[in-house]
């Protein structure tokens, strides 16, 4: 008989600062040893649900509670945060905010130090868990010096060493490159099997999590549980798309082709998915899709020539003779693994760092001689971490700041700020303090604060990280509109869907060099390039190969064009 480990019984929660409950009558049970995926749009209640599991509610975030939550036989409202920490280990989205040790070894050992575990036993446990997460060679390194994926593993080891029966992952893939995200999903699955813990994953990237099996998918929206189903059962419905959640692309392709999903076996497993007439239906549908048209941009806007840069601290070369031309009106993605040099290249373009050699030119003018302010008039830069860009307390003030500093008239400021907030899905929050926002919402504030300045080129570092599909689509549709009006849009991204859907050209960066400058579909159908740059083959290409379609490349390309046209309608 299955043992209940997490029980929500007609649970309703309302923050003191909110007029309405965030969670409404939640009634569900998660059993010992299960691996459960929680999905839902931003503001659906996922994070609040998680904070009830790990005890942050009501111990840190107070509010009105109705009903009950029982975690491993402990009543939530009667259990301290300290006591609950022995039952629930949480790996946060922002791993930097979770580190407490000066080295990887110290950070992993933190929980055992608090428990006064003898030194010999502590060292043995640290080595065991470091080896489990493949970090045994990094115990003396600073956690902050590691890659995004390695940081994630440090956090995992620090939580696992406590041997809590429940592991809670809050958007573990949000800041990882595609290959590292894939490895993380595999590692979570491996740990789940080895430790027999109960795993709860909250994540926007549904398709990526399904790289390894989950027992159930729970869909949240507007503070309610919309669905609690087996993965195959859920994918046969339209619940995900109706709730603004992106379903796996290969499932969407089957729906477009008129495949009866009730006849499809192993729907959640792309390597085993099968149906009697699947290949035939997809092939017929393919023939009716018009060929993709390719836009041509020939007017050079920004020329990068032989750009190199080394870190002053350790002399490591981060950029190595980078040469590229960005044309006016292009929509370009810059992709590659964490630490490849993508963000450093963009910082050099904007003047935040000074290259050791090389030249930059803007429409024939020596861009190197432009001040940071002069470059900012041409290029807007949105950083990956929104906290590094925000300087005001209130949302409206932050978005209006750049215009105020430029002396723009108040009426024009109000018009532009209002438009930017509406586009970024923040208008209803316009009078809120920024401290009350989620990471994804803060990201949208920083994008809005740059968009109001109307630069000729905008560079965005991970623009859709932490965004649900609805806000992702709204944001990218707006950026596409800006692009069609003549603005050049450059995006550093780990989101391969974004690259395929919205950009016509991809620069692939590896070890400080551009190793490919080509169309996105060519990047994600090139196995050698995918492996070298830590990317991930698109599920469409994998699906087409699985079905033995004659031209997987053409299938991938045509689907992306068709899908975008359908959603724009």
Short mmCIF file of N, CA and C in Angstrom, two decimals, residues 370-489:
data_model
loop_
_atom_site.label_atom_id
_atom_site.label_comp_id
_atom_site.label_asym_id
_atom_site.label_seq_id
_atom_site.Cartn_x
_atom_site.Cartn_y
_atom_site.Cartn_z
N UNK A 370 33.28 55.36 -29.08
CA UNK A 370 32.03 55.82 -28.46
C UNK A 370 32.11 55.58 -26.95
N UNK A 371 31.59 56.52 -26.15
CA UNK A 371 31.49 56.31 -24.71
C UNK A 371 30.39 55.28 -24.43
N UNK A 372 30.32 54.81 -23.18
CA UNK A 372 29.26 53.85 -22.81
C UNK A 372 27.89 54.47 -23.05
N UNK A 373 27.73 55.77 -22.71
CA UNK A 373 26.44 56.43 -22.91
C UNK A 373 26.10 56.52 -24.40
N UNK A 374 27.10 56.85 -25.22
CA UNK A 374 26.86 56.95 -26.67
C UNK A 374 26.50 55.60 -27.25
N UNK A 375 27.14 54.55 -26.75
CA UNK A 375 26.79 53.20 -27.21
C UNK A 375 25.38 52.83 -26.76
N UNK A 376 25.02 53.26 -25.53
CA UNK A 376 23.69 52.94 -25.00
C UNK A 376 22.58 53.61 -25.80
N UNK A 377 22.87 54.73 -26.45
CA UNK A 377 21.87 55.38 -27.31
C UNK A 377 21.59 54.54 -28.55
N UNK A 378 22.55 53.72 -28.93
CA UNK A 378 22.40 52.85 -30.11
C UNK A 378 21.93 51.45 -29.72
N UNK A 379 22.49 50.94 -28.61
CA UNK A 379 22.25 49.54 -28.21
C UNK A 379 21.74 49.48 -26.79
N UNK A 380 20.59 48.85 -26.59
CA UNK A 380 20.08 48.57 -25.26
C UNK A 380 20.48 47.18 -24.83
N UNK A 381 20.95 47.04 -23.59
CA UNK A 381 21.43 45.75 -23.11
C UNK A 381 20.63 45.32 -21.88
N UNK A 382 20.02 44.15 -21.94
CA UNK A 382 19.24 43.61 -20.81
C UNK A 382 20.03 42.44 -20.23
N UNK A 383 20.48 42.58 -18.99
CA UNK A 383 21.34 41.57 -18.36
C UNK A 383 20.54 40.35 -17.94
N UNK A 384 21.26 39.24 -17.74
CA UNK A 384 20.61 37.98 -17.36
C UNK A 384 20.01 38.06 -15.95
N UNK A 385 20.76 38.66 -15.02
CA UNK A 385 20.29 38.77 -13.64
C UNK A 385 19.61 40.12 -13.45
N UNK A 386 18.30 40.16 -13.29
CA UNK A 386 17.60 41.45 -13.19
C UNK A 386 18.01 42.27 -11.97
N UNK A 387 18.45 41.60 -10.90
CA UNK A 387 18.83 42.33 -9.68
C UNK A 387 20.03 43.24 -9.91
N UNK A 388 20.82 42.96 -10.96
CA UNK A 388 21.98 43.78 -11.25
C UNK A 388 21.62 45.05 -12.03
N UNK A 389 20.37 45.15 -12.47
CA UNK A 389 19.94 46.31 -13.26
C UNK A 389 18.98 47.23 -12.52
N UNK A 390 18.35 46.72 -11.49
CA UNK A 390 17.27 47.47 -10.82
C UNK A 390 17.83 48.42 -9.77
N UNK A 391 17.37 49.68 -9.80
CA UNK A 391 17.86 50.67 -8.85
C UNK A 391 16.74 51.42 -8.12
N UNK A 392 15.50 51.23 -8.53
CA UNK A 392 14.36 51.89 -7.89
C UNK A 392 13.53 50.89 -7.11
N UNK A 393 12.66 51.39 -6.22
CA UNK A 393 11.84 50.50 -5.40
C UNK A 393 10.54 50.11 -6.08
N UNK A 394 10.00 51.01 -6.91
CA UNK A 394 8.69 50.77 -7.51
C UNK A 394 8.83 50.47 -9.01
N UNK A 395 7.92 49.65 -9.53
CA UNK A 395 8.00 49.22 -10.93
C UNK A 395 7.94 50.41 -11.89
N UNK A 396 6.93 51.27 -11.72
CA UNK A 396 6.76 52.41 -12.64
C UNK A 396 8.01 53.29 -12.64
N UNK A 397 8.55 53.55 -11.45
CA UNK A 397 9.75 54.41 -11.34
C UNK A 397 10.94 53.80 -12.07
N UNK A 398 11.10 52.48 -11.96
CA UNK A 398 12.23 51.80 -12.59
C UNK A 398 12.15 51.89 -14.11
N UNK A 399 10.97 51.65 -14.65
CA UNK A 399 10.81 51.66 -16.11
C UNK A 399 10.95 53.09 -16.65
N UNK A 400 10.53 54.08 -15.87
CA UNK A 400 10.58 55.48 -16.32
C UNK A 400 11.94 56.12 -16.15
N UNK A 401 12.83 55.51 -15.36
CA UNK A 401 14.09 56.14 -14.97
C UNK A 401 14.93 56.61 -16.16
N UNK A 402 15.14 55.74 -17.13
CA UNK A 402 15.99 56.09 -18.27
C UNK A 402 15.45 57.29 -19.04
N UNK A 403 14.13 57.36 -19.19
CA UNK A 403 13.52 58.47 -19.90
C UNK A 403 13.66 59.77 -19.11
N UNK A 404 13.50 59.68 -17.78
CA UNK A 404 13.66 60.87 -16.94
C UNK A 404 15.08 61.42 -17.03
N UNK A 405 16.06 60.53 -17.02
CA UNK A 405 17.47 60.97 -17.10
C UNK A 405 17.78 61.61 -18.46
N UNK A 406 17.01 61.27 -19.47
CA UNK A 406 17.21 61.85 -20.79
C UNK A 406 16.37 63.11 -21.00
N UNK A 407 15.62 63.51 -19.98
CA UNK A 407 14.85 64.74 -20.05
C UNK A 407 13.60 64.66 -20.92
N UNK A 408 13.04 63.47 -21.09
CA UNK A 408 11.83 63.31 -21.91
C UNK A 408 10.63 63.92 -21.18
N UNK A 409 9.71 64.51 -21.94
CA UNK A 409 8.52 65.14 -21.36
C UNK A 409 7.67 64.13 -20.60
N UNK A 410 7.02 64.58 -19.52
CA UNK A 410 6.27 63.69 -18.64
C UNK A 410 5.16 62.94 -19.39
N UNK A 411 4.45 63.62 -20.28
CA UNK A 411 3.36 63.00 -21.03
C UNK A 411 3.88 61.85 -21.89
N UNK A 412 5.04 62.08 -22.53
CA UNK A 412 5.66 61.04 -23.37
C UNK A 412 6.17 59.89 -22.51
N UNK A 413 6.72 60.22 -21.33
CA UNK A 413 7.18 59.18 -20.40
C UNK A 413 6.01 58.27 -20.02
N UNK A 414 4.89 58.87 -19.64
CA UNK A 414 3.73 58.09 -19.23
C UNK A 414 3.23 57.18 -20.34
N UNK A 415 3.23 57.70 -21.57
CA UNK A 415 2.75 56.92 -22.71
C UNK A 415 3.66 55.72 -22.95
N UNK A 416 4.97 55.97 -22.98
CA UNK A 416 5.92 54.89 -23.28
C UNK A 416 5.97 53.85 -22.16
N UNK A 417 5.96 54.29 -20.91
CA UNK A 417 6.02 53.36 -19.78
C UNK A 417 4.78 52.48 -19.75
N UNK A 418 3.62 53.10 -19.98
CA UNK A 418 2.37 52.35 -19.99
C UNK A 418 2.38 51.27 -21.07
N UNK A 419 2.83 51.64 -22.27
CA UNK A 419 2.89 50.67 -23.38
C UNK A 419 3.85 49.53 -23.05
N UNK A 420 5.03 49.87 -22.52
CA UNK A 420 6.04 48.84 -22.22
C UNK A 420 5.54 47.88 -21.14
N UNK A 421 4.87 48.41 -20.12
CA UNK A 421 4.36 47.55 -19.05
C UNK A 421 3.26 46.62 -19.55
N UNK A 422 2.42 47.12 -20.47
CA UNK A 422 1.37 46.28 -21.03
C UNK A 422 1.97 45.14 -21.85
N UNK A 423 2.96 45.48 -22.66
CA UNK A 423 3.61 44.48 -23.52
C UNK A 423 4.31 43.42 -22.67
N UNK A 424 4.91 43.84 -21.58
CA UNK A 424 5.67 42.91 -20.74
C UNK A 424 4.79 42.21 -19.70
N UNK A 425 3.46 42.41 -19.78
CA UNK A 425 2.56 41.74 -18.87
C UNK A 425 2.66 42.23 -17.44
N UNK A 426 3.01 43.52 -17.27
CA UNK A 426 3.23 44.05 -15.93
C UNK A 426 2.31 45.22 -15.58
N UNK A 427 1.40 45.55 -16.47
CA UNK A 427 0.60 46.76 -16.25
C UNK A 427 -0.23 46.66 -14.98
N UNK A 428 -0.76 45.49 -14.69
CA UNK A 428 -1.59 45.34 -13.49
C UNK A 428 -0.76 45.45 -12.21
N UNK A 429 0.57 45.34 -12.33
CA UNK A 429 1.47 45.45 -11.18
C UNK A 429 2.15 46.81 -11.09
N UNK A 430 1.74 47.77 -11.91
CA UNK A 430 2.49 49.02 -12.11
C UNK A 430 2.75 49.80 -10.81
N UNK A 431 1.90 49.61 -9.79
CA UNK A 431 2.06 50.34 -8.53
C UNK A 431 2.71 49.47 -7.45
N UNK A 432 3.19 48.30 -7.85
CA UNK A 432 3.78 47.37 -6.88
C UNK A 432 5.24 47.72 -6.60
N UNK A 433 5.74 47.35 -5.42
CA UNK A 433 7.19 47.43 -5.18
C UNK A 433 7.88 46.27 -5.90
N UNK A 434 9.06 46.50 -6.40
CA UNK A 434 9.79 45.46 -7.14
C UNK A 434 10.13 44.28 -6.24
N UNK A 435 10.30 44.53 -4.95
CA UNK A 435 10.65 43.45 -4.01
C UNK A 435 9.56 42.38 -3.91
N UNK A 436 8.34 42.72 -4.34
CA UNK A 436 7.23 41.76 -4.26
C UNK A 436 7.15 40.85 -5.48
N UNK A 437 8.02 41.07 -6.47
CA UNK A 437 7.94 40.33 -7.73
C UNK A 437 8.77 39.05 -7.70
N UNK A 438 8.39 38.11 -8.56
CA UNK A 438 9.18 36.89 -8.76
C UNK A 438 10.39 37.22 -9.63
N UNK A 439 11.30 36.27 -9.75
CA UNK A 439 12.49 36.45 -10.59
C UNK A 439 12.08 36.75 -12.04
N UNK A 440 11.12 35.98 -12.55
CA UNK A 440 10.66 36.18 -13.93
C UNK A 440 10.02 37.54 -14.14
N UNK A 441 9.26 38.00 -13.15
CA UNK A 441 8.62 39.31 -13.26
C UNK A 441 9.65 40.43 -13.21
N UNK A 442 10.67 40.28 -12.36
CA UNK A 442 11.76 41.27 -12.32
C UNK A 442 12.45 41.35 -13.68
N UNK A 443 12.59 40.18 -14.32
CA UNK A 443 13.22 40.13 -15.65
C UNK A 443 12.42 40.99 -16.63
N UNK A 444 11.11 40.89 -16.56
CA UNK A 444 10.27 41.67 -17.46
C UNK A 444 10.36 43.17 -17.16
N UNK A 445 10.57 43.53 -15.90
CA UNK A 445 10.75 44.95 -15.55
C UNK A 445 12.00 45.50 -16.23
N UNK A 446 13.09 44.74 -16.20
CA UNK A 446 14.34 45.23 -16.81
C UNK A 446 14.21 45.34 -18.33
N UNK A 447 13.49 44.40 -18.93
CA UNK A 447 13.28 44.48 -20.38
C UNK A 447 12.44 45.70 -20.72
N UNK A 448 11.40 45.95 -19.93
CA UNK A 448 10.54 47.12 -20.16
C UNK A 448 11.34 48.41 -20.02
N UNK A 449 12.28 48.46 -19.05
CA UNK A 449 13.05 49.68 -18.81
C UNK A 449 14.00 50.00 -19.96
N UNK A 450 14.37 48.98 -20.74
CA UNK A 450 15.20 49.21 -21.93
C UNK A 450 14.33 49.51 -23.15
N UNK A 451 13.22 48.81 -23.30
CA UNK A 451 12.36 49.00 -24.47
C UNK A 451 11.82 50.42 -24.57
N UNK A 452 11.57 51.07 -23.44
CA UNK A 452 11.03 52.44 -23.48
C UNK A 452 12.02 53.43 -24.09
N UNK A 453 13.31 53.08 -24.11
CA UNK A 453 14.33 53.98 -24.65
C UNK A 453 14.42 53.91 -26.17
N UNK A 454 13.78 52.90 -26.77
CA UNK A 454 13.70 52.74 -28.22
C UNK A 454 15.09 52.79 -28.90
N UNK A 455 16.00 51.89 -28.51
CA UNK A 455 17.32 51.84 -29.16
C UNK A 455 17.21 51.24 -30.55
N UNK A 456 18.29 51.35 -31.35
CA UNK A 456 18.31 50.78 -32.71
C UNK A 456 18.58 49.28 -32.68
N UNK A 457 19.30 48.84 -31.65
CA UNK A 457 19.58 47.42 -31.46
C UNK A 457 19.36 47.10 -29.99
N UNK A 458 18.80 45.95 -29.72
CA UNK A 458 18.64 45.51 -28.33
C UNK A 458 19.28 44.14 -28.17
N UNK A 459 20.12 44.00 -27.13
CA UNK A 459 20.76 42.73 -26.81
C UNK A 459 20.15 42.23 -25.51
N UNK A 460 19.62 41.02 -25.52
CA UNK A 460 18.96 40.47 -24.34
C UNK A 460 19.66 39.18 -23.92
N UNK A 461 20.10 39.14 -22.67
CA UNK A 461 20.77 37.96 -22.13
C UNK A 461 19.71 37.09 -21.44
N UNK A 462 19.37 35.97 -22.06
CA UNK A 462 18.34 35.04 -21.57
C UNK A 462 17.00 35.76 -21.31
N UNK A 463 16.38 36.31 -22.35
CA UNK A 463 15.15 37.10 -22.15
C UNK A 463 13.97 36.30 -21.62
N UNK A 464 13.93 35.00 -21.87
CA UNK A 464 12.75 34.22 -21.47
C UNK A 464 13.00 33.30 -20.28
N UNK A 465 14.16 33.42 -19.64
CA UNK A 465 14.45 32.56 -18.48
C UNK A 465 13.41 32.80 -17.39
N UNK A 466 12.80 31.72 -16.92
CA UNK A 466 11.81 31.83 -15.85
C UNK A 466 10.43 32.30 -16.30
N UNK A 467 10.22 32.44 -17.63
CA UNK A 467 8.92 32.92 -18.12
C UNK A 467 8.03 31.74 -18.50
N UNK A 468 6.74 31.85 -18.21
CA UNK A 468 5.83 30.82 -18.68
C UNK A 468 5.56 31.04 -20.17
N UNK A 469 4.87 30.08 -20.79
CA UNK A 469 4.69 30.10 -22.25
C UNK A 469 3.89 31.32 -22.71
N UNK A 470 2.90 31.73 -21.90
CA UNK A 470 2.07 32.89 -22.26
C UNK A 470 2.92 34.15 -22.33
N UNK A 471 3.69 34.40 -21.27
CA UNK A 471 4.52 35.61 -21.25
C UNK A 471 5.68 35.50 -22.23
N UNK A 472 6.20 34.28 -22.40
CA UNK A 472 7.23 34.04 -23.41
C UNK A 472 6.71 34.45 -24.79
N UNK A 473 5.50 33.99 -25.13
CA UNK A 473 4.92 34.30 -26.44
C UNK A 473 4.65 35.79 -26.59
N UNK A 474 4.10 36.41 -25.53
CA UNK A 474 3.83 37.85 -25.59
C UNK A 474 5.12 38.64 -25.79
N UNK A 475 6.16 38.27 -25.02
CA UNK A 475 7.43 38.97 -25.11
C UNK A 475 8.07 38.80 -26.48
N UNK A 476 8.10 37.56 -26.97
CA UNK A 476 8.75 37.31 -28.24
C UNK A 476 7.95 37.90 -29.41
N UNK A 477 6.63 37.89 -29.30
CA UNK A 477 5.81 38.52 -30.34
C UNK A 477 6.10 40.02 -30.39
N UNK A 478 6.25 40.63 -29.21
CA UNK A 478 6.56 42.05 -29.18
C UNK A 478 7.95 42.32 -29.76
N UNK A 479 8.94 41.49 -29.37
CA UNK A 479 10.29 41.67 -29.92
C UNK A 479 10.28 41.48 -31.44
N UNK A 480 9.47 40.54 -31.91
CA UNK A 480 9.34 40.32 -33.35
C UNK A 480 8.75 41.56 -34.03
N UNK A 481 7.76 42.18 -33.37
CA UNK A 481 7.15 43.41 -33.90
C UNK A 481 8.19 44.53 -33.97
N UNK A 482 8.99 44.66 -32.90
CA UNK A 482 10.07 45.65 -32.91
C UNK A 482 11.05 45.38 -34.05
N UNK A 483 11.36 44.11 -34.21
CA UNK A 483 12.28 43.71 -35.26
C UNK A 483 11.73 44.05 -36.64
N UNK A 484 10.45 43.80 -36.85
CA UNK A 484 9.82 44.08 -38.14
C UNK A 484 9.75 45.58 -38.43
N UNK A 485 9.80 46.39 -37.36
CA UNK A 485 9.81 47.85 -37.55
C UNK A 485 11.21 48.38 -37.82
N UNK A 486 12.20 47.48 -37.81
CA UNK A 486 13.57 47.89 -38.18
C UNK A 486 14.60 47.70 -37.10
N UNK A 487 14.20 47.38 -35.86
CA UNK A 487 15.17 47.22 -34.78
C UNK A 487 15.88 45.87 -34.90
N UNK A 488 17.18 45.89 -34.69
CA UNK A 488 17.96 44.65 -34.66
C UNK A 488 17.84 44.04 -33.26
N UNK A 489 17.52 42.75 -33.20
CA UNK A 489 17.33 42.07 -31.92
C UNK A 489 18.33 40.92 -31.81
#
